mmCIF file of C-alpha atoms and ligand atoms in Angstrom:
data_model
loop_
_atom_site.group_PDB
_atom_site.id
_atom_site.type_symbol
_atom_site.label_atom_id
_atom_site.label_comp_id
_atom_site.label_asym_id
_atom_site.label_seq_id
_atom_site.Cartn_x
_atom_site.Cartn_y
_atom_site.Cartn_z
ATOM 1 C CA MET A 1194 143.770 132.821 84.851
ATOM 2 C CA LYS A 1195 140.310 132.853 83.338
ATOM 3 C CA PHE A 1196 140.008 133.314 79.587
ATOM 4 C CA PHE A 1197 136.997 135.163 78.222
ATOM 5 C CA ILE A 1198 136.467 135.606 74.511
ATOM 6 C CA ASP A 1199 135.946 139.163 73.288
ATOM 7 C CA SER A 1200 133.418 138.516 70.543
ATOM 8 C CA ALA A 1201 129.720 138.465 69.692
ATOM 9 C CA ASP A 1202 130.236 136.037 66.810
ATOM 10 C CA ILE A 1203 128.774 132.629 67.751
ATOM 11 C CA ASN A 1204 131.104 130.785 65.353
ATOM 12 C CA GLU A 1205 134.157 132.350 66.989
ATOM 13 C CA ILE A 1206 132.738 131.647 70.438
ATOM 14 C CA LYS A 1207 132.085 127.975 69.577
ATOM 15 C CA GLU A 1208 135.631 127.656 68.241
ATOM 16 C CA GLY A 1209 136.967 129.099 71.495
ATOM 17 C CA ILE A 1210 134.799 126.699 73.515
ATOM 18 C CA GLU A 1211 136.241 123.722 71.613
ATOM 19 C CA LEU A 1212 139.709 124.944 72.598
ATOM 20 C CA GLY A 1213 138.611 125.105 76.247
ATOM 21 C CA LEU A 1214 139.336 128.809 76.364
ATOM 22 C CA VAL A 1215 135.926 130.338 76.958
ATOM 23 C CA ASP A 1216 135.286 130.830 80.674
ATOM 24 C CA GLY A 1217 133.059 133.756 79.713
ATOM 25 C CA VAL A 1218 132.224 136.206 76.930
ATOM 26 C CA THR A 1219 132.492 139.962 76.622
ATOM 27 C CA THR A 1220 130.622 141.930 73.998
ATOM 28 C CA ASN A 1221 130.156 145.614 73.287
ATOM 29 C CA PRO A 1222 128.044 147.554 70.767
ATOM 30 C CA SER A 1223 130.902 147.590 68.238
ATOM 31 C CA LEU A 1224 131.324 143.806 68.404
ATOM 32 C CA ILE A 1225 127.548 143.282 68.185
ATOM 33 C CA SER A 1226 127.402 145.549 65.111
ATOM 34 C CA LYS A 1227 129.952 143.346 63.302
ATOM 35 C CA VAL A 1228 127.536 140.377 63.433
ATOM 36 C CA ASN A 1229 124.876 140.646 60.782
ATOM 37 C CA LYS A 1230 122.005 139.385 62.959
ATOM 38 C CA ASP A 1231 119.451 141.020 65.240
ATOM 39 C CA PHE A 1232 120.433 141.527 68.865
ATOM 40 C CA ASP A 1233 117.988 138.946 70.283
ATOM 41 C CA THR A 1234 119.309 136.211 67.990
ATOM 42 C CA ILE A 1235 122.930 137.046 68.799
ATOM 43 C CA VAL A 1236 122.313 136.934 72.540
ATOM 44 C CA THR A 1237 120.151 133.813 72.461
ATOM 45 C CA GLU A 1238 122.822 131.901 70.516
ATOM 46 C CA ILE A 1239 125.589 133.021 72.878
ATOM 47 C CA LEU A 1240 123.621 132.214 76.026
ATOM 48 C CA GLU A 1241 122.753 128.740 74.693
ATOM 49 C CA ALA A 1242 126.428 127.995 74.110
ATOM 50 C CA VAL A 1243 128.105 129.554 77.149
ATOM 51 C CA ASP A 1244 127.797 128.723 80.852
ATOM 52 C CA GLY A 1245 130.119 131.437 82.191
ATOM 53 C CA PRO A 1246 129.485 135.182 82.524
ATOM 54 C CA VAL A 1247 128.309 136.908 79.326
ATOM 55 C CA SER A 1248 128.702 140.702 79.375
ATOM 56 C CA LEU A 1249 126.049 142.684 77.494
ATOM 57 C CA GLU A 1250 126.392 146.461 77.409
ATOM 58 C CA VAL A 1251 123.751 149.065 78.229
ATOM 59 C CA ILE A 1252 123.222 151.971 75.848
ATOM 60 C CA GLY A 1253 121.487 154.571 78.037
ATOM 61 C CA SER A 1254 123.469 157.447 79.499
ATOM 62 C CA GLU A 1255 121.291 158.160 82.576
ATOM 63 C CA HIS A 1256 121.518 155.790 85.530
ATOM 64 C CA THR A 1257 117.765 155.207 85.500
ATOM 65 C CA GLN A 1258 117.944 154.110 81.860
ATOM 66 C CA MET A 1259 120.939 151.879 82.572
ATOM 67 C CA ILE A 1260 119.157 150.228 85.500
ATOM 68 C CA ALA A 1261 116.017 149.588 83.446
ATOM 69 C CA GLU A 1262 118.083 148.118 80.592
ATOM 70 C CA ALA A 1263 120.065 145.982 83.032
ATOM 71 C CA GLN A 1264 116.908 144.593 84.605
ATOM 72 C CA ASN A 1265 115.709 143.541 81.142
ATOM 73 C CA LEU A 1266 119.074 142.115 80.090
ATOM 74 C CA VAL A 1267 119.378 139.837 83.129
ATOM 75 C CA LYS A 1268 115.992 138.320 82.285
ATOM 76 C CA LEU A 1269 117.674 136.815 79.196
ATOM 77 C CA GLY A 1270 119.849 134.485 81.268
ATOM 78 C CA GLY A 1271 121.174 133.859 84.742
ATOM 79 C CA ASN A 1272 124.754 134.293 83.516
ATOM 80 C CA VAL A 1273 124.215 137.753 82.001
ATOM 81 C CA VAL A 1274 126.556 140.433 83.346
ATOM 82 C CA VAL A 1275 125.599 144.015 82.617
ATOM 83 C CA LYS A 1276 128.327 146.154 81.108
ATOM 84 C CA VAL A 1277 128.099 149.738 82.301
ATOM 85 C CA PRO A 1278 130.327 152.598 81.137
ATOM 86 C CA MET A 1279 132.648 154.297 83.627
ATOM 87 C CA THR A 1280 130.716 157.528 84.141
ATOM 88 C CA GLU A 1281 129.173 159.126 87.219
ATOM 89 C CA GLU A 1282 125.796 157.865 86.005
ATOM 90 C CA GLY A 1283 127.313 154.445 85.478
ATOM 91 C CA LEU A 1284 128.578 154.374 89.059
ATOM 92 C CA LYS A 1285 125.130 155.284 90.369
ATOM 93 C CA ALA A 1286 123.659 152.445 88.304
ATOM 94 C CA VAL A 1287 126.262 149.932 89.511
ATOM 95 C CA ARG A 1288 125.552 150.815 93.142
ATOM 96 C CA VAL A 1289 121.841 150.066 92.684
ATOM 97 C CA LEU A 1290 122.412 146.965 90.553
ATOM 98 C CA SER A 1291 124.871 145.419 92.988
ATOM 99 C CA LYS A 1292 122.347 145.860 95.804
ATOM 100 C CA GLU A 1293 119.812 144.036 93.603
ATOM 101 C CA GLY A 1294 122.300 141.196 93.099
ATOM 102 C CA ILE A 1295 122.874 142.088 89.425
ATOM 103 C CA ARG A 1296 126.513 141.716 88.403
ATOM 104 C CA ALA A 1297 127.999 144.736 86.641
ATOM 105 C CA ASN A 1298 131.110 144.956 84.501
ATOM 106 C CA VAL A 1299 132.361 148.550 84.493
ATOM 107 C CA THR A 1300 133.884 149.197 81.098
ATOM 108 C CA LEU A 1301 136.068 151.829 79.436
ATOM 109 C CA ILE A 1302 138.382 152.051 82.449
ATOM 110 C CA PHE A 1303 141.570 153.966 81.672
ATOM 111 C CA SER A 1304 142.882 154.999 85.108
ATOM 112 C CA PRO A 1305 143.497 153.327 88.488
ATOM 113 C CA LEU A 1306 141.159 155.778 90.192
ATOM 114 C CA GLN A 1307 138.318 154.914 87.850
ATOM 115 C CA ALA A 1308 138.884 151.283 88.824
ATOM 116 C CA LEU A 1309 138.832 152.169 92.532
ATOM 117 C CA LEU A 1310 135.514 153.967 92.137
ATOM 118 C CA ALA A 1311 134.043 151.057 90.194
ATOM 119 C CA ALA A 1312 135.135 148.594 92.894
ATOM 120 C CA LYS A 1313 133.696 150.812 95.616
ATOM 121 C CA ALA A 1314 130.395 151.013 93.726
ATOM 122 C CA GLY A 1315 130.190 147.218 93.884
ATOM 123 C CA ALA A 1316 131.244 146.200 90.382
ATOM 124 C CA ALA A 1317 131.649 142.441 89.989
ATOM 125 C CA PHE A 1318 134.067 143.052 87.107
ATOM 126 C CA ILE A 1319 136.292 145.946 86.080
ATOM 127 C CA SER A 1320 137.471 146.249 82.477
ATOM 128 C CA PRO A 1321 140.604 148.330 81.854
ATOM 129 C CA PHE A 1322 141.322 148.763 78.109
ATOM 130 C CA ILE A 1323 145.034 148.294 77.699
ATOM 131 C CA GLY A 1324 145.351 148.208 73.894
ATOM 132 C CA ARG A 1325 143.702 151.596 73.560
ATOM 133 C CA LEU A 1326 146.182 153.028 76.088
ATOM 134 C CA ASP A 1327 149.106 151.521 74.178
ATOM 135 C CA ASP A 1328 147.641 153.170 71.060
ATOM 136 C CA ILE A 1329 148.195 156.599 72.590
ATOM 137 C CA ALA A 1330 151.673 155.781 73.959
ATOM 138 C CA TYR A 1331 150.710 154.961 77.550
ATOM 139 C CA VAL A 1332 151.830 151.566 78.847
ATOM 140 C CA GLY A 1333 148.471 149.850 79.298
ATOM 141 C CA MET A 1334 149.870 147.041 81.422
ATOM 142 C CA GLU A 1335 151.062 149.509 84.091
ATOM 143 C CA LEU A 1336 147.401 150.288 84.636
ATOM 144 C CA ILE A 1337 146.687 146.633 85.379
ATOM 145 C CA GLU A 1338 149.501 146.472 87.940
ATOM 146 C CA LYS A 1339 148.199 149.571 89.724
ATOM 147 C CA ILE A 1340 144.611 148.346 89.743
ATOM 148 C CA GLN A 1341 145.586 144.907 91.099
ATOM 149 C CA HIS A 1342 147.622 146.631 93.799
ATOM 150 C CA ILE A 1343 144.797 148.957 94.844
ATOM 151 C CA LEU A 1344 142.165 146.220 94.903
ATOM 152 C CA SER A 1345 144.357 143.963 97.036
ATOM 153 C CA ASN A 1346 145.068 146.832 99.469
ATOM 154 C CA TYR A 1347 141.400 146.928 100.390
ATOM 155 C CA ASP A 1348 140.235 143.360 99.726
ATOM 156 C CA TYR A 1349 137.761 144.444 97.064
ATOM 157 C CA THR A 1350 136.202 141.425 95.413
ATOM 158 C CA SER A 1351 135.833 142.940 91.916
ATOM 159 C CA GLU A 1352 137.598 140.831 89.306
ATOM 160 C CA VAL A 1353 139.831 142.586 86.786
ATOM 161 C CA ILE A 1354 139.163 141.748 83.135
ATOM 162 C CA VAL A 1355 142.167 142.805 81.072
ATOM 163 C CA ALA A 1356 140.427 144.094 77.939
ATOM 164 C CA SER A 1357 141.335 145.587 74.576
ATOM 165 C CA ILE A 1358 143.923 142.849 74.143
ATOM 166 C CA ARG A 1359 145.590 143.035 70.756
ATOM 167 C CA ASN A 1360 148.476 140.529 70.838
ATOM 168 C CA PRO A 1361 149.967 137.552 72.741
ATOM 169 C CA LEU A 1362 152.330 139.771 74.755
ATOM 170 C CA HIS A 1363 149.313 141.412 76.368
ATOM 171 C CA VAL A 1364 148.160 137.974 77.548
ATOM 172 C CA LEU A 1365 151.657 137.046 78.754
ATOM 173 C CA ASP A 1366 152.047 140.272 80.725
ATOM 174 C CA ALA A 1367 148.575 139.897 82.235
ATOM 175 C CA ALA A 1368 149.471 136.367 83.366
ATOM 176 C CA LEU A 1369 152.808 137.518 84.840
ATOM 177 C CA ILE A 1370 150.995 140.208 86.803
ATOM 178 C CA GLY A 1371 148.415 137.663 87.974
ATOM 179 C CA ALA A 1372 145.362 139.365 86.469
ATOM 180 C CA ASP A 1373 142.115 137.538 87.196
ATOM 181 C CA ILE A 1374 140.776 137.426 83.652
ATOM 182 C CA VAL A 1375 141.831 138.253 80.102
ATOM 183 C CA THR A 1376 139.252 138.818 77.400
ATOM 184 C CA VAL A 1377 140.823 137.877 74.128
ATOM 185 C CA PRO A 1378 139.735 138.036 70.460
ATOM 186 C CA LEU A 1379 139.762 134.609 68.728
ATOM 187 C CA LYS A 1380 142.590 135.727 66.438
ATOM 188 C CA VAL A 1381 144.859 136.285 69.449
ATOM 189 C CA ILE A 1382 143.699 133.072 71.168
ATOM 190 C CA LYS A 1383 144.905 131.176 68.096
ATOM 191 C CA GLN A 1384 148.226 133.037 68.098
ATOM 192 C CA LEU A 1385 148.833 131.897 71.685
ATOM 193 C CA ALA A 1386 148.881 128.237 70.676
ATOM 194 C CA ARG A 1387 151.372 128.631 67.855
ATOM 195 C CA HIS A 1388 155.148 128.383 67.794
ATOM 196 C CA PRO A 1389 157.247 127.896 64.636
ATOM 197 C CA LEU A 1390 159.513 125.396 66.410
ATOM 198 C CA THR A 1391 156.462 123.279 67.265
ATOM 199 C CA ASP A 1392 155.607 123.108 63.539
ATOM 200 C CA VAL A 1393 159.215 122.268 62.628
ATOM 201 C CA GLY A 1394 159.311 119.615 65.367
ATOM 202 C CA ILE A 1395 156.092 117.928 64.200
ATOM 203 C CA LYS A 1396 157.341 117.849 60.589
ATOM 204 C CA LYS A 1397 160.653 116.268 61.625
ATOM 205 C CA PHE A 1398 158.977 113.645 63.837
ATOM 206 C CA LEU A 1399 156.682 112.640 60.963
ATOM 207 C CA GLN A 1400 159.600 112.434 58.515
ATOM 208 C CA ASP A 1401 161.547 110.224 60.939
ATOM 209 C CA TRP A 1402 158.494 108.055 61.641
ATOM 210 C CA GLU A 1403 158.306 107.237 57.922
ATOM 211 C CA LYS A 1404 161.756 105.626 58.264
ATOM 212 C CA VAL A 1405 160.579 103.213 60.966
ATOM 213 C CA PRO A 1406 160.054 99.681 59.504
ATOM 214 C CA GLY A 1407 156.369 98.839 59.534
ATOM 215 C CA SER A 1408 155.288 102.436 60.231
ATOM 216 C CA LYS A 1409 153.054 102.416 57.151
ATOM 217 C CA ASN A 1410 150.890 99.715 58.826
ATOM 218 C CA PHE A 1411 149.724 102.189 61.487
HETATM 219 O O1 G3P B 1390 136.626 144.216 75.617
HETATM 220 C C1 G3P B 1390 136.907 145.484 75.115
HETATM 221 C C2 G3P B 1390 137.390 145.387 73.730
HETATM 222 O O2 G3P B 1390 136.377 144.886 72.906
HETATM 223 C C3 G3P B 1390 137.932 146.630 73.157
HETATM 224 O O3 G3P B 1390 138.900 146.223 72.270
HETATM 225 O O4 G3P B 1390 140.397 146.382 70.383
HETATM 226 O O5 G3P B 1390 138.268 147.724 70.413
HETATM 227 O O6 G3P B 1390 140.161 148.340 71.904
HETATM 228 P P1 G3P B 1390 139.456 147.228 71.183
#
């Protein structure tokens, strides 16, 4: 499973890279707004640090605006993926962009049929938001299962990015389903590595090591 980091904060991204858990980056306007720097600086720093796909979102609502924005965004780096919202205009944009060889990530997917339409439009990536579904008492992970099933029925090549991940169980369930990619905030990435019994075990080993004759010489 590929791990993307869901962040526009270069310090978080660099921390994720050190852990070997940044196969790509996803951003959105909300994440960008949390970083107190101008957009160009944010993007330049991310693209310098990351080799994998970096999703940058368009703002326009008409497909012509989205296409123009996308064409400018991809000039910033060969690994830029253009994030396009799941609207009719977004689908029109994705169709054109995919023909131009520009990779699109269709975002704000909340139903299996939206995912099907995005795949048919030629999206390289599809981003279902599972945490936001859980928030309104729908089981977000069921959406991932249905999307994976539909895509495999027709051999679509779009990769599913499980997005809006809020806790380690989301990552576990995505892995059990066999999702292609999870995009995970740094806070959750760090939670994945931790287990209280690991901490207890390390403490005990160190205490016992102290009892070994000559251990202080190491
Ligand atoms: O990648 C999408 C993600 O940023 C949305 O997460 O927590 O705002 O629902 P959240």
